[in-house]
Amino acid sequence: MNEKIEIHTEYIPLGQFLKLANILESGGMVKMFLAENGVFVNDEFENRRGRKLYPGDTVKVEGVGTFQVVQQ
């Protein structure tokens, strides 16, 4: 099941998305987490915190869950 995370802009960087979804608390934690683990964006491995996410994109974080970006 996908948890829907609302954004209020055209896109959101992956690092900010991970904080918005309450997966990680700070930018430093995001940087370290992505360097060590990475996530899957639309079933493609991603470790760049600046990756732009748009409404409809799906982010899978191993051990945490799957999240969908939605526009308000």
mmCIF file of C-alpha atoms in Angstrom:
data_model
loop_
_atom_site.group_PDB
_atom_site.id
_atom_site.type_symbol
_atom_site.label_atom_id
_atom_site.label_comp_id
_atom_site.label_asym_id
_atom_site.label_seq_id
_atom_site.Cartn_x
_atom_site.Cartn_y
_atom_site.Cartn_z
ATOM 1 C CA MET A 1 0.000 0.000 0.000
ATOM 2 C CA ASN A 2 1.270 3.453 -0.908
ATOM 3 C CA GLU A 3 1.198 6.282 1.590
ATOM 4 C CA LYS A 4 0.344 9.503 -0.242
ATOM 5 C CA ILE A 5 2.532 12.529 0.515
ATOM 6 C CA GLU A 6 1.142 15.881 -0.668
ATOM 7 C CA ILE A 7 3.358 18.553 -2.155
ATOM 8 C CA HIS A 8 2.345 22.139 -2.826
ATOM 9 C CA THR A 9 4.882 22.856 -5.576
ATOM 10 C CA GLU A 10 5.559 21.541 -9.086
ATOM 11 C CA TYR A 11 8.240 19.167 -7.766
ATOM 12 C CA ILE A 12 10.172 18.355 -4.592
ATOM 13 C CA PRO A 13 13.816 17.241 -4.234
ATOM 14 C CA LEU A 14 14.216 13.696 -2.901
ATOM 15 C CA GLY A 15 16.035 14.927 0.225
ATOM 16 C CA GLN A 16 13.182 17.261 1.159
ATOM 17 C CA PHE A 17 10.644 14.555 0.376
ATOM 18 C CA LEU A 18 12.297 12.140 2.811
ATOM 19 C CA LYS A 19 12.021 14.789 5.545
ATOM 20 C CA LEU A 20 8.437 15.718 4.624
ATOM 21 C CA ALA A 21 7.398 12.045 4.813
ATOM 22 C CA ASN A 22 8.985 11.839 8.304
ATOM 23 C CA ILE A 23 11.408 9.137 7.193
ATOM 24 C CA LEU A 24 14.481 11.138 8.231
ATOM 25 C CA GLU A 25 14.830 14.231 10.383
ATOM 26 C CA SER A 26 17.676 16.283 8.927
ATOM 27 C CA GLY A 27 19.558 16.989 5.730
ATOM 28 C CA GLY A 28 22.684 15.394 7.181
ATOM 29 C CA MET A 29 20.794 12.202 7.929
ATOM 30 C CA VAL A 30 19.357 12.205 4.389
ATOM 31 C CA LYS A 31 22.809 12.591 2.840
ATOM 32 C CA MET A 32 24.241 9.735 4.907
ATOM 33 C CA PHE A 33 21.222 7.483 4.367
ATOM 34 C CA LEU A 34 21.235 7.929 0.589
ATOM 35 C CA ALA A 35 25.002 7.387 0.387
ATOM 36 C CA GLU A 36 24.765 4.121 2.349
ATOM 37 C CA ASN A 37 21.368 2.754 1.252
ATOM 38 C CA GLY A 38 19.645 4.653 -1.513
ATOM 39 C CA VAL A 39 15.968 4.325 -2.390
ATOM 40 C CA PHE A 40 13.953 3.327 -5.436
ATOM 41 C CA VAL A 41 12.166 6.037 -7.416
ATOM 42 C CA ASN A 42 9.740 4.566 -9.926
ATOM 43 C CA ASP A 43 11.551 1.207 -9.523
ATOM 44 C CA GLU A 44 14.966 2.735 -10.370
ATOM 45 C CA PHE A 45 17.749 2.917 -7.767
ATOM 46 C CA GLU A 46 18.447 6.490 -6.679
ATOM 47 C CA ASN A 47 20.950 8.000 -4.244
ATOM 48 C CA ARG A 48 20.933 11.679 -5.279
ATOM 49 C CA ARG A 49 19.117 13.845 -2.758
ATOM 50 C CA GLY A 50 18.556 16.510 -5.428
ATOM 51 C CA ARG A 51 16.532 14.155 -7.666
ATOM 52 C CA LYS A 52 13.307 15.968 -8.572
ATOM 53 C CA LEU A 53 10.110 14.141 -7.699
ATOM 54 C CA TYR A 54 6.882 15.030 -9.478
ATOM 55 C CA PRO A 55 3.253 14.122 -8.715
ATOM 56 C CA GLY A 56 2.718 10.479 -9.624
ATOM 57 C CA ASP A 57 6.258 9.399 -8.712
ATOM 58 C CA THR A 58 6.636 6.484 -6.306
ATOM 59 C CA VAL A 59 9.430 6.243 -3.716
ATOM 60 C CA LYS A 60 10.237 2.900 -2.083
ATOM 61 C CA VAL A 61 12.377 2.933 1.054
ATOM 62 C CA GLU A 62 13.515 -0.543 2.100
ATOM 63 C CA GLY A 63 12.294 -1.433 5.583
ATOM 64 C CA VAL A 64 10.045 1.635 5.765
ATOM 65 C CA GLY A 65 7.463 1.515 2.972
ATOM 66 C CA THR A 66 6.303 2.908 -0.326
ATOM 67 C CA PHE A 67 5.233 6.506 -0.800
ATOM 68 C CA GLN A 68 3.492 8.294 -3.655
ATOM 69 C CA VAL A 69 3.953 11.967 -4.487
ATOM 70 C CA VAL A 70 0.614 13.722 -4.989
ATOM 71 C CA GLN A 71 -0.237 17.342 -5.838
ATOM 72 C CA GLN A 72 -2.575 19.246 -3.536
#
